[in-house]
Short mmCIF file of C-alpha atoms in Angstrom, two decimals:
data_model
loop_
_atom_site.label_atom_id
_atom_site.label_comp_id
_atom_site.label_asym_id
_atom_site.label_seq_id
_atom_site.Cartn_x
_atom_site.Cartn_y
_atom_site.Cartn_z
CA MET A 70 0.00 0.00 0.00
CA PRO A 71 2.40 2.64 -1.28
CA ASP A 72 0.13 5.66 -0.68
CA PHE A 73 -0.65 4.68 2.90
CA LEU A 74 -1.36 7.58 5.24
CA LYS A 75 -0.45 10.40 2.93
CA GLN A 76 -2.21 13.44 4.36
CA ARG A 77 -3.68 14.75 1.16
CA PRO A 78 -7.05 14.83 -0.59
CA ALA A 79 -8.29 11.57 -2.05
CA ARG A 80 -6.88 10.89 -5.49
CA GLN A 81 -9.34 11.57 -8.27
CA ALA A 82 -10.08 8.23 -9.89
CA GLU A 83 -10.21 7.92 -13.65
CA GLY A 84 -13.65 8.74 -15.05
CA GLU A 85 -14.99 10.73 -12.08
CA THR A 86 -15.58 14.44 -11.72
CA ILE A 87 -14.31 16.55 -8.85
CA MET A 88 -17.78 17.15 -7.41
CA THR A 89 -18.91 13.51 -7.54
CA LYS A 90 -21.29 12.95 -4.61
CA ARG A 91 -20.21 10.39 -2.03
CA ILE A 92 -22.91 8.19 -0.53
CA LYS A 93 -22.56 6.27 2.73
CA THR A 94 -22.68 2.50 2.46
CA ASN A 95 -23.65 -0.07 5.08
CA TYR A 96 -19.96 -0.29 6.01
CA PRO A 97 -18.52 2.52 8.18
CA ASN A 98 -15.69 4.47 6.50
CA ILE A 99 -16.62 3.24 3.01
CA TYR A 100 -18.50 5.43 0.54
CA LYS A 101 -19.70 4.91 -3.00
CA TYR A 102 -20.11 7.25 -5.95
CA GLU A 103 -20.90 7.08 -9.64
CA THR A 104 -18.48 7.69 -12.52
CA LYS A 105 -18.71 7.42 -16.28
CA LYS A 106 -17.32 3.91 -15.94
CA GLY A 107 -19.70 2.79 -13.21
CA THR A 108 -19.82 2.63 -9.42
CA ARG A 109 -16.63 3.27 -7.49
CA TYR A 110 -15.81 3.14 -3.76
CA GLN A 111 -13.87 5.38 -1.41
CA VAL A 112 -12.19 4.53 1.93
CA ARG A 113 -11.85 7.26 4.56
CA ARG A 114 -10.45 6.47 7.99
CA ALA A 115 -9.56 9.05 10.62
CA TYR A 116 -6.72 8.42 13.09
CA VAL A 117 -4.72 10.27 15.73
CA ILE A 118 -0.93 10.07 16.00
CA ASN A 119 0.80 11.76 18.94
CA CYS A 120 -2.35 13.80 19.58
CA VAL A 121 -2.33 15.01 15.97
CA PRO A 122 -5.37 13.99 13.91
CA GLY A 123 -5.02 12.71 10.37
CA GLU A 124 -6.99 10.82 7.77
CA PHE A 125 -6.39 8.07 5.26
CA ASP A 126 -8.40 8.81 2.14
CA LYS A 127 -8.37 6.86 -1.09
CA SER A 128 -10.94 6.41 -3.82
CA GLY A 129 -11.21 4.52 -7.07
CA PHE A 130 -11.88 0.99 -5.77
CA LYS A 131 -13.91 -0.90 -8.36
CA THR A 132 -15.57 -3.31 -5.91
CA MET A 133 -16.79 -3.27 -2.35
CA ILE A 134 -14.55 -6.28 -1.68
CA ALA A 135 -11.44 -4.29 -2.65
CA ALA A 136 -12.49 -1.34 -0.50
CA ARG A 137 -13.16 -3.56 2.51
CA ALA A 138 -9.79 -5.28 2.07
CA LYS A 139 -8.03 -1.90 2.15
CA LEU A 140 -10.00 -0.85 5.22
CA ARG A 141 -9.05 -4.10 7.02
CA GLU A 142 -5.42 -3.39 6.17
CA ILE A 143 -5.69 0.05 7.74
CA GLU A 144 -7.44 -1.30 10.84
CA GLU A 145 -4.66 -3.85 11.33
CA PHE A 146 -2.09 -1.09 11.44
CA ILE A 147 -4.17 0.81 13.96
CA GLU A 148 -4.54 -2.32 16.13
CA LYS A 149 -0.79 -3.02 15.99
CA GLU A 150 -0.06 0.61 16.81
CA GLU A 151 2.31 0.85 13.86
CA PHE A 152 1.01 4.19 12.62
CA GLY A 153 3.72 6.06 14.50
CA MET A 154 6.38 4.33 12.44
CA ILE A 155 4.45 4.69 9.18
CA SER A 156 3.76 8.38 9.66
CA ASN A 157 7.45 9.15 10.18
CA PRO A 158 8.67 10.24 6.74
CA ASN A 159 12.31 10.24 7.85
CA ILE A 160 12.51 6.82 9.49
CA THR A 161 16.04 5.48 9.07
CA LEU A 162 17.18 2.05 7.98
CA ASP A 163 18.38 1.24 11.51
CA GLU A 164 15.03 2.25 13.01
CA TYR A 165 13.04 0.25 10.51
CA TYR A 166 15.32 -2.80 10.76
CA GLN A 167 14.59 -3.00 14.50
CA LYS A 168 10.84 -3.09 13.75
CA TYR A 169 11.38 -5.59 10.95
CA LYS A 170 13.46 -7.84 13.23
CA GLU A 171 10.94 -7.66 16.09
CA LYS A 172 8.11 -8.78 13.81
CA ARG A 173 10.05 -11.83 12.64
CA ILE A 174 11.03 -12.81 16.16
CA VAL A 175 7.42 -12.54 17.35
CA ARG A 176 6.24 -14.65 14.38
CA LYS A 177 9.06 -17.15 15.07
CA GLU A 178 10.27 -16.82 11.49
CA TRP A 179 13.91 -16.62 12.61
CA THR A 180 15.72 -19.14 14.80
CA SER A 181 18.32 -17.89 17.29
CA ASP A 182 21.08 -18.96 14.89
CA SER A 183 19.41 -17.17 11.98
CA LEU A 184 18.97 -14.02 14.08
CA SER A 185 22.63 -13.99 15.06
CA SER A 186 23.76 -14.44 11.45
CA ILE A 187 21.33 -11.86 10.02
CA ASP A 188 22.21 -9.33 12.73
CA SER A 189 25.88 -9.77 11.89
CA HIS A 190 25.26 -9.29 8.15
CA TYR A 191 23.16 -6.20 8.81
CA ARG A 192 25.53 -4.62 11.33
CA ASN A 193 28.72 -5.17 9.33
CA HIS A 194 27.53 -4.57 5.77
CA LEU A 195 24.33 -2.47 5.76
CA SER A 196 24.12 -0.46 8.97
CA ASN A 197 27.70 0.74 8.69
CA ARG A 198 26.86 2.51 5.41
CA TYR A 199 23.09 3.18 5.47
CA GLY A 200 21.99 2.80 9.09
CA GLN A 201 21.35 6.51 9.68
CA THR A 202 19.96 7.15 6.20
CA PRO A 203 16.18 7.67 5.87
CA LEU A 204 14.65 4.86 3.81
CA LYS A 205 13.33 7.28 1.22
CA LYS A 206 16.84 8.64 0.60
CA ILE A 207 18.51 5.31 -0.19
CA ASP A 208 19.07 5.74 -3.92
CA ARG A 209 19.91 3.09 -6.47
CA HIS A 210 23.01 4.76 -7.91
CA SER A 211 24.95 5.11 -4.64
CA TYR A 212 23.80 1.64 -3.57
CA GLU A 213 25.15 0.05 -6.76
CA LEU A 214 28.46 1.85 -6.19
CA TYR A 215 28.56 0.40 -2.68
CA LEU A 216 27.94 -3.12 -3.98
CA ASN A 217 30.78 -2.69 -6.46
CA GLU A 218 32.98 -1.43 -3.66
CA MET A 219 32.32 -4.59 -1.65
CA LEU A 220 32.89 -6.81 -4.69
CA HIS A 221 36.03 -5.22 -6.10
CA ASP A 222 37.66 -2.99 -3.46
CA GLU A 223 36.99 -5.18 -0.43
CA GLY A 224 37.22 -8.41 -2.44
CA LEU A 225 34.11 -10.00 -0.93
CA ALA A 226 32.67 -13.09 -2.58
CA GLU A 227 29.82 -12.60 -5.01
CA GLU A 228 27.53 -14.91 -3.03
CA SER A 229 28.24 -12.96 0.17
CA VAL A 230 27.34 -9.65 -1.45
CA LYS A 231 24.16 -11.22 -2.82
CA THR A 232 23.25 -12.29 0.72
CA TYR A 233 23.60 -8.72 2.01
CA HIS A 234 21.64 -7.39 -0.95
CA HIS A 235 18.80 -9.87 -0.39
CA LEU A 236 18.59 -8.75 3.24
CA MET A 237 18.41 -5.10 2.21
CA CYS A 238 15.66 -5.87 -0.32
CA ALA A 239 13.72 -7.91 2.26
CA ILE A 240 13.76 -4.92 4.62
CA LEU A 241 12.71 -2.44 1.93
CA ASN A 242 10.00 -4.74 0.54
CA ASP A 243 8.57 -4.98 4.05
CA ALA A 244 8.63 -1.19 4.24
CA VAL A 245 6.66 -1.04 0.98
CA ARG A 246 4.07 -3.50 2.31
CA SER A 247 3.82 -1.43 5.49
CA GLY A 248 3.27 1.77 3.55
CA VAL A 249 6.52 3.44 4.63
CA LEU A 250 7.90 3.49 1.07
CA GLU A 251 6.20 3.98 -2.26
CA ARG A 252 8.42 1.33 -3.86
CA ASN A 253 11.70 -0.51 -3.47
CA ARG A 254 14.17 1.33 -5.70
CA LEU A 255 16.78 -1.40 -5.27
CA SER A 256 14.76 -4.17 -6.90
CA TYR A 257 16.39 -6.05 -9.77
CA VAL A 258 19.90 -4.81 -9.04
CA LYS A 259 22.29 -7.22 -10.77
CA ILE A 260 25.32 -8.44 -8.87
CA ARG A 261 28.12 -9.98 -10.87
CA LYS A 262 31.81 -9.96 -10.09
CA GLU A 263 33.80 -9.37 -13.26
CA GLY A 264 35.85 -12.39 -14.22
CA ALA A 265 34.42 -14.49 -11.40
CA LYS A 266 33.17 -17.93 -12.27
CA PRO A 267 30.20 -19.29 -10.34
CA LYS A 268 31.25 -21.87 -7.79
CA PRO A 269 30.00 -25.37 -8.62
CA LYS A 270 27.20 -26.46 -6.31
CA ASN A 271 27.21 -30.11 -7.19
CA ILE A 272 29.56 -32.81 -8.45
CA ASP A 273 29.23 -34.71 -11.70
CA LEU A 274 28.91 -38.48 -11.43
CA ALA A 275 32.42 -39.27 -12.64
CA ASN A 276 34.03 -37.03 -10.00
CA TYR A 277 31.52 -38.17 -7.40
CA ASN A 278 32.55 -41.81 -7.91
CA LEU A 279 36.23 -40.84 -7.81
CA PHE A 280 35.71 -38.94 -4.56
CA MET A 281 33.73 -41.74 -2.88
CA ASP A 282 36.23 -44.43 -3.95
CA LYS A 283 39.10 -42.43 -2.45
CA ALA A 284 37.07 -41.78 0.74
CA LYS A 285 36.41 -45.49 1.21
CA GLU A 286 40.09 -46.21 0.68
CA ILE A 287 41.57 -43.73 3.18
CA LEU A 288 38.95 -43.13 5.88
CA THR A 289 38.09 -45.16 8.96
CA LYS A 290 34.72 -46.93 8.94
CA GLN A 291 33.26 -44.35 11.32
CA ASN A 292 34.40 -41.35 9.27
CA TYR A 293 33.35 -42.96 6.00
CA ALA A 294 29.89 -43.61 7.46
CA MET A 295 29.49 -39.91 8.31
CA LEU A 296 30.53 -38.95 4.80
CA TYR A 297 28.34 -41.63 3.19
CA LEU A 298 25.23 -40.22 4.90
CA THR A 299 25.73 -36.94 3.02
CA THR A 300 24.90 -38.85 -0.17
CA PHE A 301 21.31 -39.18 1.10
CA GLY A 302 20.79 -35.41 1.02
CA LEU A 303 21.11 -34.95 4.78
CA ARG A 304 22.37 -31.66 6.18
CA ARG A 305 25.65 -31.59 8.10
CA GLY A 306 23.96 -30.74 11.40
CA GLU A 307 21.41 -33.54 10.91
CA ILE A 308 24.17 -36.13 10.46
CA MET A 309 26.26 -34.94 13.39
CA GLY A 310 23.09 -34.71 15.48
CA LEU A 311 22.12 -38.38 15.04
CA THR A 312 21.24 -40.16 18.28
CA GLN A 313 20.77 -43.85 18.91
CA LYS A 314 16.99 -43.60 19.27
CA ASN A 315 16.65 -41.78 15.95
CA VAL A 316 18.10 -44.65 13.95
CA VAL A 317 15.20 -47.03 13.37
CA PHE A 318 15.90 -50.64 12.34
CA ARG A 319 12.78 -52.46 11.10
CA PRO A 320 12.01 -55.52 8.98
CA ASP A 321 10.82 -53.28 6.13
CA GLY A 322 13.96 -51.15 6.15
CA THR A 323 16.21 -48.82 8.11
CA PHE A 324 15.28 -45.20 8.66
CA ILE A 325 16.74 -42.08 10.18
CA ARG A 326 14.23 -40.04 12.14
CA VAL A 327 15.35 -36.43 11.62
CA LEU A 328 14.21 -34.52 14.69
CA LEU A 329 17.15 -32.32 15.62
CA THR A 330 20.27 -30.71 14.23
CA ARG A 331 23.55 -29.48 15.69
CA THR A 332 25.29 -26.19 14.93
CA LEU A 333 28.46 -24.50 16.13
CA LYS A 334 26.36 -22.26 18.38
CA ARG A 335 24.12 -25.11 19.53
CA PRO A 336 26.46 -28.13 19.78
CA GLU A 337 24.08 -29.82 22.20
CA GLY A 338 21.44 -29.90 19.48
CA LYS A 339 18.23 -28.04 18.75
CA GLY A 340 15.06 -28.46 16.76
CA THR A 341 15.29 -28.87 13.00
CA LYS A 342 15.78 -25.91 10.67
CA THR A 343 12.05 -25.70 9.88
CA PRO A 344 9.01 -27.79 10.92
CA SER A 345 9.10 -29.48 7.52
CA SER A 346 12.65 -30.63 8.22
CA GLU A 347 11.27 -33.21 10.66
CA ARG A 348 11.03 -36.30 8.49
CA MET A 349 11.93 -39.96 8.01
CA ILE A 350 14.85 -40.79 5.72
CA ALA A 351 15.01 -44.27 4.20
CA LEU A 352 18.47 -45.84 3.91
CA ASN A 353 19.90 -48.55 1.71
CA GLU A 354 21.51 -51.72 3.07
CA ASP A 355 25.03 -50.31 3.01
CA ALA A 356 24.06 -47.28 5.10
CA ALA A 357 22.11 -49.50 7.51
CA ALA A 358 25.17 -51.72 8.05
CA MET A 359 27.39 -48.67 8.59
CA LEU A 360 25.05 -47.24 11.22
CA GLU A 361 24.89 -50.57 13.05
CA TYR A 362 28.68 -50.51 13.17
CA CYS A 363 28.79 -46.86 14.33
CA ILE A 364 26.29 -47.45 17.13
CA GLN A 365 28.32 -50.40 18.39
CA GLU A 366 31.48 -48.31 18.06
CA ALA A 367 29.85 -45.56 20.13
CA ARG A 368 28.94 -48.09 22.82
CA ASP A 369 32.53 -49.33 22.92
CA ILE A 370 33.90 -45.78 23.13
CA LYS A 371 31.54 -44.95 25.98
CA ALA A 372 32.56 -48.15 27.75
CA ASP A 373 36.23 -47.16 27.47
CA PHE A 374 35.36 -44.07 29.50
CA GLY A 375 33.20 -45.97 32.00
CA GLN A 376 29.94 -44.76 30.53
CA ILE A 377 26.87 -46.18 28.81
CA LEU A 378 25.51 -45.00 25.46
CA ASN A 379 22.03 -43.70 26.18
CA GLN A 380 19.23 -43.45 23.64
CA ASP A 381 19.59 -39.66 23.50
CA ASP A 382 23.38 -39.70 23.07
CA PHE A 383 24.98 -38.70 19.77
CA ILE A 384 26.50 -41.69 18.01
CA PHE A 385 29.46 -40.06 16.27
CA LEU A 386 32.00 -39.83 19.10
CA ASN A 387 35.63 -38.82 19.23
CA THR A 388 37.50 -42.07 19.87
CA LYS A 389 40.19 -40.36 21.95
CA ARG A 390 37.98 -38.16 24.12
CA GLY A 391 34.65 -39.98 24.24
CA VAL A 392 32.66 -36.84 23.38
CA PRO A 393 30.68 -35.98 20.22
CA TYR A 394 32.70 -34.67 17.31
CA CYS A 395 32.31 -30.98 16.52
CA VAL A 396 29.88 -30.41 13.64
CA THR A 397 32.77 -29.15 11.50
CA HIS A 398 34.46 -32.58 11.74
CA LEU A 399 32.50 -33.63 8.66
CA ASN A 400 33.93 -30.69 6.69
CA ARG A 401 37.45 -31.63 7.78
CA ILE A 402 36.93 -35.22 6.61
CA MET A 403 35.71 -34.06 3.22
CA SER A 404 38.50 -31.50 2.83
CA TYR A 405 41.03 -34.28 3.47
CA VAL A 406 39.40 -36.52 0.84
CA SER A 407 39.24 -33.56 -1.57
CA GLU A 408 42.99 -33.06 -1.26
CA GLU A 409 43.68 -36.73 -1.81
CA SER A 410 41.26 -37.19 -4.71
CA GLY A 411 41.54 -33.81 -6.41
CA VAL A 412 37.73 -33.46 -6.32
CA LYS A 413 36.30 -30.49 -4.43
CA ALA A 414 33.38 -31.52 -2.20
CA SER A 415 31.57 -30.35 0.93
CA PRO A 416 28.51 -31.53 2.88
CA HIS A 417 26.30 -28.96 1.18
CA MET A 418 27.65 -29.83 -2.27
CA MET A 419 26.68 -33.45 -1.58
CA ARG A 420 23.15 -32.30 -0.75
CA HIS A 421 23.01 -30.42 -4.06
CA THR A 422 24.44 -33.43 -5.86
CA PHE A 423 21.81 -35.73 -4.36
CA THR A 424 19.08 -33.29 -5.44
CA THR A 425 20.41 -33.10 -8.98
CA GLN A 426 20.86 -36.85 -9.40
CA ALA A 427 17.45 -37.62 -7.87
CA SER A 428 15.84 -35.19 -10.32
CA LEU A 429 17.70 -36.72 -13.25
CA ALA A 430 16.58 -40.17 -12.10
CA GLY A 431 12.95 -39.06 -12.28
CA VAL A 432 11.96 -38.14 -8.71
CA ASN A 433 9.19 -35.53 -8.89
CA GLY A 434 9.67 -32.14 -7.28
CA ARG A 435 7.11 -32.54 -4.50
CA ALA A 436 8.46 -35.89 -3.33
CA LEU A 437 12.02 -34.57 -3.44
CA ALA A 438 11.16 -31.42 -1.49
CA ASP A 439 9.46 -33.54 1.18
CA TYR A 440 12.44 -35.88 1.37
CA LEU A 441 14.95 -33.03 1.69
CA GLY A 442 12.88 -31.25 4.32
CA HIS A 443 12.11 -28.18 2.21
CA LYS A 444 8.90 -26.28 2.85
CA LYS A 445 7.89 -26.68 -0.78
CA THR A 446 9.48 -27.16 -4.16
CA SER A 447 10.61 -23.52 -4.09
CA MET A 448 11.52 -23.81 -0.37
CA THR A 449 8.89 -21.24 0.65
CA GLU A 450 5.37 -21.00 2.06
CA HIS A 451 3.25 -24.15 2.49
CA TYR A 452 4.76 -27.56 3.26
CA THR A 453 3.63 -31.13 3.71
CA HIS A 454 5.41 -33.85 5.68
CA ALA A 455 7.18 -36.65 3.85
CA THR A 456 5.90 -40.18 4.37
CA GLU A 457 8.10 -43.23 4.98
CA GLU A 458 6.75 -44.79 1.80
CA GLY A 459 7.61 -41.66 -0.17
CA SER A 460 11.08 -41.61 1.36
CA GLN A 461 11.68 -45.22 0.33
CA LYS A 462 10.60 -44.47 -3.24
CA VAL A 463 12.96 -41.50 -3.45
CA ILE A 464 15.90 -43.62 -2.31
CA GLN A 465 14.97 -46.51 -4.59
CA ILE A 466 15.05 -44.18 -7.59
CA ALA A 467 17.99 -41.97 -6.58
CA SER A 468 20.16 -44.92 -5.55
CA THR A 469 20.31 -46.12 -9.13
CA ARG A 470 22.59 -43.14 -9.78
CA MET A 471 24.16 -42.35 -6.39
CA HIS A 472 24.81 -45.76 -4.86
CA GLY A 473 25.50 -48.06 -7.77
#
């Protein structure tokens, strides 16, 4: 609603005359009038901000439904007491970011880890340059120069600069929806580092097989098992957060129950990345045998330290210390194999590779999104939970390419 709360006369809609008579409708604050093109509706809503009265006034709605929708939008802002922010024409980026952040925390859209990361991005790369600038004065030209400065003068990675840009656009788009800005002037800014080649996100099958063969040759059974689980599209934190009770051995197959994940900031584990990330992952026979071995290995390690492996204990333990490996241990394993094999790989690249190969093998987008724990095929909005049967079908199809 870009013209929200502008203290000015109602805009003259196309086809009406200045003296068109307004008639009250059955809905308070909504009026109707006739034009050459038919009936039109007007919304007028008075408000008071800091003891100063004002009025929202807009006409030209073609249907009563549209007029009522606009009125509901206005009422919501009154109820949330956000008019003070909206009526401030000089609100700065820092001021608006605090409001933007508070809304996402209240709606539980950001986890504590996400909040920490986003705050860091904002503080170090947006606030330092634009924090005290009013939103309406952030212009496209100077912003594009700043992006180029980060890319070429500071030498930041293209993907990093894109991350900061997406955050800026998310803030400004929210300001547009809230009526603080008319439009986001930074939309469709192109970010491309001259001479930079996009980093590969997945591995072709020939290099994948080379990498896995070398891993099997040089790694211990425990470390190879961790790496092997990445080939099922699992996230790093989900693998390193596996507990004994979440590995399910049944006559119809072996499953991983994904209920928690570990991060550097939450090494003890936390809930999954999103509700849709809670899912059942079907495994093949090789992975099942590896997990049986790793669970027994964890029991033996615990016994060496005079302890018992409980159902809630993580199963990937440091053999010398008897404690869970750090989540970055998986990256170190893969870096070592990369050096030995000459094939660059990481946990997230394996997830991309699984996605690509599953798609090529014929897994449909919905089933694959469910299996990977995405909210939907585009990773946004509505989600549905994956079923065990669906998980088995995904693995049956994808394994023809990934696991021989």
